[in-house]
């Protein structure tokens, strides 16, 4: 389990991020139109999983905007914004913000949080996801991970870009 904080208060996750060099765990997420999005659907592309608690918080919203602008412009790369938000809320946010370069992935009917070790196990956000980034190469191998230590902080965008 990862030890992180929320506004300085210690909380833990159910596990750890997948190891760099390992095969990324399969996943099925719900998109804005309620269709499934799987890792298999993204085969042959580099995948950035932008994982966060809720798009309704300022830091999470900023991460979606930033990845939409920076990483999503890279060739053969797709960014999937993953949270436990309902797909409708995520789609509404992206529509209102004019965000069109990222995919949305809700965990509301999947085991993603447990499979990737990012579901909060303690604290007030139990059931939501910790802030993390996982980058997967074209062959499905994990090439970069970041478990953000303070949930209110943004991920290391430069580290993600360097991994790609």
PDB file of C-alpha atoms in Angstrom:
ATOM      1  CA  UNK A   1       0.000   0.000   0.000  1.00  0.00           C
ATOM      2  CA  UNK A   2       1.099   3.547  -0.672  1.00  0.00           C
ATOM      3  CA  UNK A   3       1.240   6.125   2.084  1.00  0.00           C
ATOM      4  CA  UNK A   4       0.094   9.528   0.857  1.00  0.00           C
ATOM      5  CA  UNK A   5      -1.455  12.606   2.416  1.00  0.00           C
ATOM      6  CA  UNK A   6      -4.557  14.696   1.927  1.00  0.00           C
ATOM      7  CA  UNK A   7      -3.874  18.260   3.023  1.00  0.00           C
ATOM      8  CA  UNK A   8      -1.105  16.906   5.229  1.00  0.00           C
ATOM      9  CA  UNK A   9      -3.183  14.150   6.836  1.00  0.00           C
ATOM     10  CA  UNK A  10      -1.861  10.600   6.260  1.00  0.00           C
ATOM     11  CA  UNK A  11      -3.977   8.169   4.254  1.00  0.00           C
ATOM     12  CA  UNK A  12      -3.215   4.921   2.452  1.00  0.00           C
ATOM     13  CA  UNK A  13      -4.158   3.172  -0.758  1.00  0.00           C
ATOM     14  CA  UNK A  14      -5.145  -0.469  -1.198  1.00  0.00           C
ATOM     15  CA  UNK A  15      -1.862  -1.344  -2.905  1.00  0.00           C
ATOM     16  CA  UNK A  16       0.991  -0.068  -4.996  1.00  0.00           C
ATOM     17  CA  UNK A  17       1.199   1.071  -8.596  1.00  0.00           C
ATOM     18  CA  UNK A  18       2.267  -1.530 -11.154  1.00  0.00           C
ATOM     19  CA  UNK A  19       6.051  -1.889 -11.354  1.00  0.00           C
ATOM     20  CA  UNK A  20       7.935  -0.244 -14.217  1.00  0.00           C
ATOM     21  CA  UNK A  21       8.763  -3.001 -16.710  1.00  0.00           C
ATOM     22  CA  UNK A  22       5.702  -5.095 -15.848  1.00  0.00           C
ATOM     23  CA  UNK A  23       2.709  -5.707 -18.082  1.00  0.00           C
ATOM     24  CA  UNK A  24      -0.020  -3.197 -17.326  1.00  0.00           C
ATOM     25  CA  UNK A  25      -3.081  -4.765 -15.728  1.00  0.00           C
ATOM     26  CA  UNK A  26      -6.060  -5.036 -18.069  1.00  0.00           C
ATOM     27  CA  UNK A  27      -8.874  -2.610 -17.374  1.00  0.00           C
ATOM     28  CA  UNK A  28     -12.371  -1.741 -18.469  1.00  0.00           C
ATOM     29  CA  UNK A  29     -13.585   1.810 -17.868  1.00  0.00           C
ATOM     30  CA  UNK A  30     -16.838   3.539 -18.761  1.00  0.00           C
ATOM     31  CA  UNK A  31     -16.618   6.410 -21.254  1.00  0.00           C
ATOM     32  CA  UNK A  32     -18.875   9.448 -21.393  1.00  0.00           C
ATOM     33  CA  UNK A  33     -21.371   7.620 -23.609  1.00  0.00           C
ATOM     34  CA  UNK A  34     -21.282   4.603 -21.228  1.00  0.00           C
ATOM     35  CA  UNK A  35     -19.404   2.448 -23.744  1.00  0.00           C
ATOM     36  CA  UNK A  36     -16.462   0.420 -22.483  1.00  0.00           C
ATOM     37  CA  UNK A  37     -12.870   1.526 -22.907  1.00  0.00           C
ATOM     38  CA  UNK A  38     -10.321  -1.233 -22.397  1.00  0.00           C
ATOM     39  CA  UNK A  39      -6.554  -1.364 -22.446  1.00  0.00           C
ATOM     40  CA  UNK A  40      -6.888  -3.718 -25.415  1.00  0.00           C
ATOM     41  CA  UNK A  41      -8.737  -0.938 -27.315  1.00  0.00           C
ATOM     42  CA  UNK A  42      -5.578   1.171 -26.977  1.00  0.00           C
ATOM     43  CA  UNK A  43      -3.108  -1.520 -28.088  1.00  0.00           C
ATOM     44  CA  UNK A  44      -0.272  -0.179 -30.231  1.00  0.00           C
ATOM     45  CA  UNK A  45      -0.429   3.304 -28.654  1.00  0.00           C
ATOM     46  CA  UNK A  46       1.365   4.882 -25.741  1.00  0.00           C
ATOM     47  CA  UNK A  47      -1.149   5.374 -22.950  1.00  0.00           C
ATOM     48  CA  UNK A  48      -1.004   7.952 -20.182  1.00  0.00           C
ATOM     49  CA  UNK A  49      -3.362   7.132 -17.316  1.00  0.00           C
ATOM     50  CA  UNK A  50      -4.087  10.390 -15.480  1.00  0.00           C
ATOM     51  CA  UNK A  51      -5.640   9.020 -12.271  1.00  0.00           C
ATOM     52  CA  UNK A  52      -7.318  11.290  -9.727  1.00  0.00           C
ATOM     53  CA  UNK A  53     -10.091  11.522  -7.093  1.00  0.00           C
ATOM     54  CA  UNK A  54     -12.663  13.755  -8.835  1.00  0.00           C
ATOM     55  CA  UNK A  55     -12.784  16.190 -11.735  1.00  0.00           C
ATOM     56  CA  UNK A  56     -14.839  18.458  -9.456  1.00  0.00           C
ATOM     57  CA  UNK A  57     -11.726  19.475  -7.502  1.00  0.00           C
ATOM     58  CA  UNK A  58      -9.367  22.235  -8.703  1.00  0.00           C
ATOM     59  CA  UNK A  59      -6.196  20.114  -8.888  1.00  0.00           C
ATOM     60  CA  UNK A  60      -7.921  17.287 -10.754  1.00  0.00           C
ATOM     61  CA  UNK A  61      -9.471  19.729 -13.226  1.00  0.00           C
ATOM     62  CA  UNK A  62      -6.062  21.331 -13.769  1.00  0.00           C
ATOM     63  CA  UNK A  63      -4.487  17.945 -14.508  1.00  0.00           C
ATOM     64  CA  UNK A  64      -7.133  17.209 -17.151  1.00  0.00           C
ATOM     65  CA  UNK A  65      -6.590  20.620 -18.765  1.00  0.00           C
ATOM     66  CA  UNK A  66      -2.804  20.296 -18.676  1.00  0.00           C
ATOM     67  CA  UNK A  67      -2.693  16.795 -20.148  1.00  0.00           C
ATOM     68  CA  UNK A  68      -5.220  17.880 -22.787  1.00  0.00           C
ATOM     69  CA  UNK A  69      -2.821  20.641 -23.867  1.00  0.00           C
ATOM     70  CA  UNK A  70       0.608  19.054 -23.381  1.00  0.00           C
ATOM     71  CA  UNK A  71       0.712  15.289 -23.632  1.00  0.00           C
ATOM     72  CA  UNK A  72      -2.316  14.665 -25.816  1.00  0.00           C
ATOM     73  CA  UNK A  73      -0.655  16.502 -28.698  1.00  0.00           C
ATOM     74  CA  UNK A  74       2.041  13.810 -28.962  1.00  0.00           C
ATOM     75  CA  UNK A  75       1.863  11.353 -31.834  1.00  0.00           C
ATOM     76  CA  UNK A  76       0.573   7.829 -31.146  1.00  0.00           C
ATOM     77  CA  UNK A  77      -0.241   8.773 -27.553  1.00  0.00           C
ATOM     78  CA  UNK A  78      -3.598   8.752 -25.805  1.00  0.00           C
ATOM     79  CA  UNK A  79      -4.390  10.216 -22.395  1.00  0.00           C
ATOM     80  CA  UNK A  80      -7.097   8.527 -20.351  1.00  0.00           C
ATOM     81  CA  UNK A  81      -8.389  10.548 -17.406  1.00  0.00           C
ATOM     82  CA  UNK A  82      -9.459   8.006 -14.783  1.00  0.00           C
ATOM     83  CA  UNK A  83     -11.626   8.685 -11.740  1.00  0.00           C
ATOM     84  CA  UNK A  84     -14.635   7.318  -9.901  1.00  0.00           C
ATOM     85  CA  UNK A  85     -16.714  10.236 -11.204  1.00  0.00           C
ATOM     86  CA  UNK A  86     -19.755   9.217 -13.175  1.00  0.00           C
ATOM     87  CA  UNK A  87     -19.106   9.387 -16.919  1.00  0.00           C
ATOM     88  CA  UNK A  88     -21.788  12.085 -17.272  1.00  0.00           C
ATOM     89  CA  UNK A  89     -19.964  14.441 -14.893  1.00  0.00           C
ATOM     90  CA  UNK A  90     -16.650  13.894 -16.665  1.00  0.00           C
ATOM     91  CA  UNK A  91     -18.231  14.468 -20.088  1.00  0.00           C
ATOM     92  CA  UNK A  92     -20.011  17.596 -18.839  1.00  0.00           C
ATOM     93  CA  UNK A  93     -16.751  19.019 -17.484  1.00  0.00           C
ATOM     94  CA  UNK A  94     -14.830  18.318 -20.689  1.00  0.00           C
ATOM     95  CA  UNK A  95     -17.637  19.757 -22.819  1.00  0.00           C
ATOM     96  CA  UNK A  96     -17.829  22.947 -20.768  1.00  0.00           C
ATOM     97  CA  UNK A  97     -14.030  23.330 -20.887  1.00  0.00           C
ATOM     98  CA  UNK A  98     -13.672  22.514 -24.592  1.00  0.00           C
ATOM     99  CA  UNK A  99     -11.446  19.544 -23.766  1.00  0.00           C
ATOM    100  CA  UNK A 100     -11.373  17.110 -26.665  1.00  0.00           C
ATOM    101  CA  UNK A 101      -7.870  15.544 -26.689  1.00  0.00           C
ATOM    102  CA  UNK A 102      -8.277  13.126 -23.785  1.00  0.00           C
ATOM    103  CA  UNK A 103     -10.402  10.058 -23.211  1.00  0.00           C
ATOM    104  CA  UNK A 104     -12.566   9.744 -20.132  1.00  0.00           C
ATOM    105  CA  UNK A 105     -12.626   6.632 -18.009  1.00  0.00           C
ATOM    106  CA  UNK A 106     -14.948   6.166 -15.068  1.00  0.00           C
ATOM    107  CA  UNK A 107     -14.287   3.336 -12.639  1.00  0.00           C
ATOM    108  CA  UNK A 108     -17.872   3.278 -11.381  1.00  0.00           C
ATOM    109  CA  UNK A 109     -18.370  -0.295 -12.594  1.00  0.00           C
ATOM    110  CA  UNK A 110     -14.832  -1.679 -12.582  1.00  0.00           C
ATOM    111  CA  UNK A 111     -12.065  -2.941 -10.306  1.00  0.00           C
ATOM    112  CA  UNK A 112      -9.483  -0.491 -11.706  1.00  0.00           C
ATOM    113  CA  UNK A 113      -8.763   1.114  -8.305  1.00  0.00           C
ATOM    114  CA  UNK A 114      -7.872  -2.234  -6.773  1.00  0.00           C
ATOM    115  CA  UNK A 115      -6.083  -3.583  -9.863  1.00  0.00           C
ATOM    116  CA  UNK A 116      -3.809  -0.518 -10.092  1.00  0.00           C
ATOM    117  CA  UNK A 117      -3.470  -0.142  -6.297  1.00  0.00           C
ATOM    118  CA  UNK A 118      -4.817   3.420  -6.298  1.00  0.00           C
ATOM    119  CA  UNK A 119      -8.135   3.176  -4.416  1.00  0.00           C
ATOM    120  CA  UNK A 120      -7.998   4.940  -1.053  1.00  0.00           C
ATOM    121  CA  UNK A 121      -8.171   2.444   1.821  1.00  0.00           C
ATOM    122  CA  UNK A 122      -8.301   5.024   4.629  1.00  0.00           C
ATOM    123  CA  UNK A 123      -9.322   8.632   5.132  1.00  0.00           C
ATOM    124  CA  UNK A 124     -12.310  10.646   3.989  1.00  0.00           C
ATOM    125  CA  UNK A 125     -11.922   9.689   0.315  1.00  0.00           C
ATOM    126  CA  UNK A 126     -12.298   5.898   0.727  1.00  0.00           C
ATOM    127  CA  UNK A 127     -13.567   4.500  -2.551  1.00  0.00           C
ATOM    128  CA  UNK A 128     -12.077   7.276  -4.667  1.00  0.00           C
ATOM    129  CA  UNK A 129      -8.703   7.078  -6.424  1.00  0.00           C
ATOM    130  CA  UNK A 130      -5.417   8.599  -5.332  1.00  0.00           C
ATOM    131  CA  UNK A 131      -3.620  10.995  -7.658  1.00  0.00           C
ATOM    132  CA  UNK A 132      -1.215   8.990  -9.797  1.00  0.00           C
ATOM    133  CA  UNK A 133       0.099   8.642 -13.329  1.00  0.00           C
ATOM    134  CA  UNK A 134       0.926   5.423 -15.159  1.00  0.00           C
ATOM    135  CA  UNK A 135       2.469   5.474 -18.639  1.00  0.00           C
ATOM    136  CA  UNK A 136       2.182   2.342 -20.763  1.00  0.00           C
ATOM    137  CA  UNK A 137       4.131   1.754 -23.978  1.00  0.00           C
ATOM    138  CA  UNK A 138       2.839   0.381 -27.265  1.00  0.00           C
ATOM    139  CA  UNK A 139       3.411  -3.206 -26.134  1.00  0.00           C
ATOM    140  CA  UNK A 140       1.465  -2.836 -22.884  1.00  0.00           C
ATOM    141  CA  UNK A 141       4.478  -2.477 -20.577  1.00  0.00           C
ATOM    142  CA  UNK A 142       4.549   0.079 -17.789  1.00  0.00           C
ATOM    143  CA  UNK A 143       7.337   2.589 -18.514  1.00  0.00           C
ATOM    144  CA  UNK A 144       6.643   5.272 -15.890  1.00  0.00           C
ATOM    145  CA  UNK A 145       4.682   5.629 -12.685  1.00  0.00           C
ATOM    146  CA  UNK A 146       4.127   8.381 -10.183  1.00  0.00           C
ATOM    147  CA  UNK A 147       2.137   8.114  -6.980  1.00  0.00           C
ATOM    148  CA  UNK A 148       1.678  11.761  -6.010  1.00  0.00           C
ATOM    149  CA  UNK A 149       2.591  12.023  -2.324  1.00  0.00           C
ATOM    150  CA  UNK A 150       0.210  14.884  -1.467  1.00  0.00           C
ATOM    151  CA  UNK A 151      -3.208  14.394  -3.041  1.00  0.00           C
ATOM    152  CA  UNK A 152      -3.707  18.157  -3.416  1.00  0.00           C
ATOM    153  CA  UNK A 153      -0.536  18.461  -5.561  1.00  0.00           C
ATOM    154  CA  UNK A 154      -0.345  18.119  -9.333  1.00  0.00           C
ATOM    155  CA  UNK A 155       1.547  15.266 -10.976  1.00  0.00           C
ATOM    156  CA  UNK A 156       5.002  15.725 -12.497  1.00  0.00           C
ATOM    157  CA  UNK A 157       4.058  16.647 -16.072  1.00  0.00           C
ATOM    158  CA  UNK A 158       7.713  16.936 -17.105  1.00  0.00           C
ATOM    159  CA  UNK A 159       8.419  13.410 -15.850  1.00  0.00           C
ATOM    160  CA  UNK A 160       5.536  12.066 -17.933  1.00  0.00           C
ATOM    161  CA  UNK A 161       6.722  13.955 -21.028  1.00  0.00           C
ATOM    162  CA  UNK A 162      10.279  12.657 -20.557  1.00  0.00           C
ATOM    163  CA  UNK A 163       8.987   9.067 -20.331  1.00  0.00           C
ATOM    164  CA  UNK A 164       7.256   9.447 -23.669  1.00  0.00           C
TER     165      UNK A 164
END
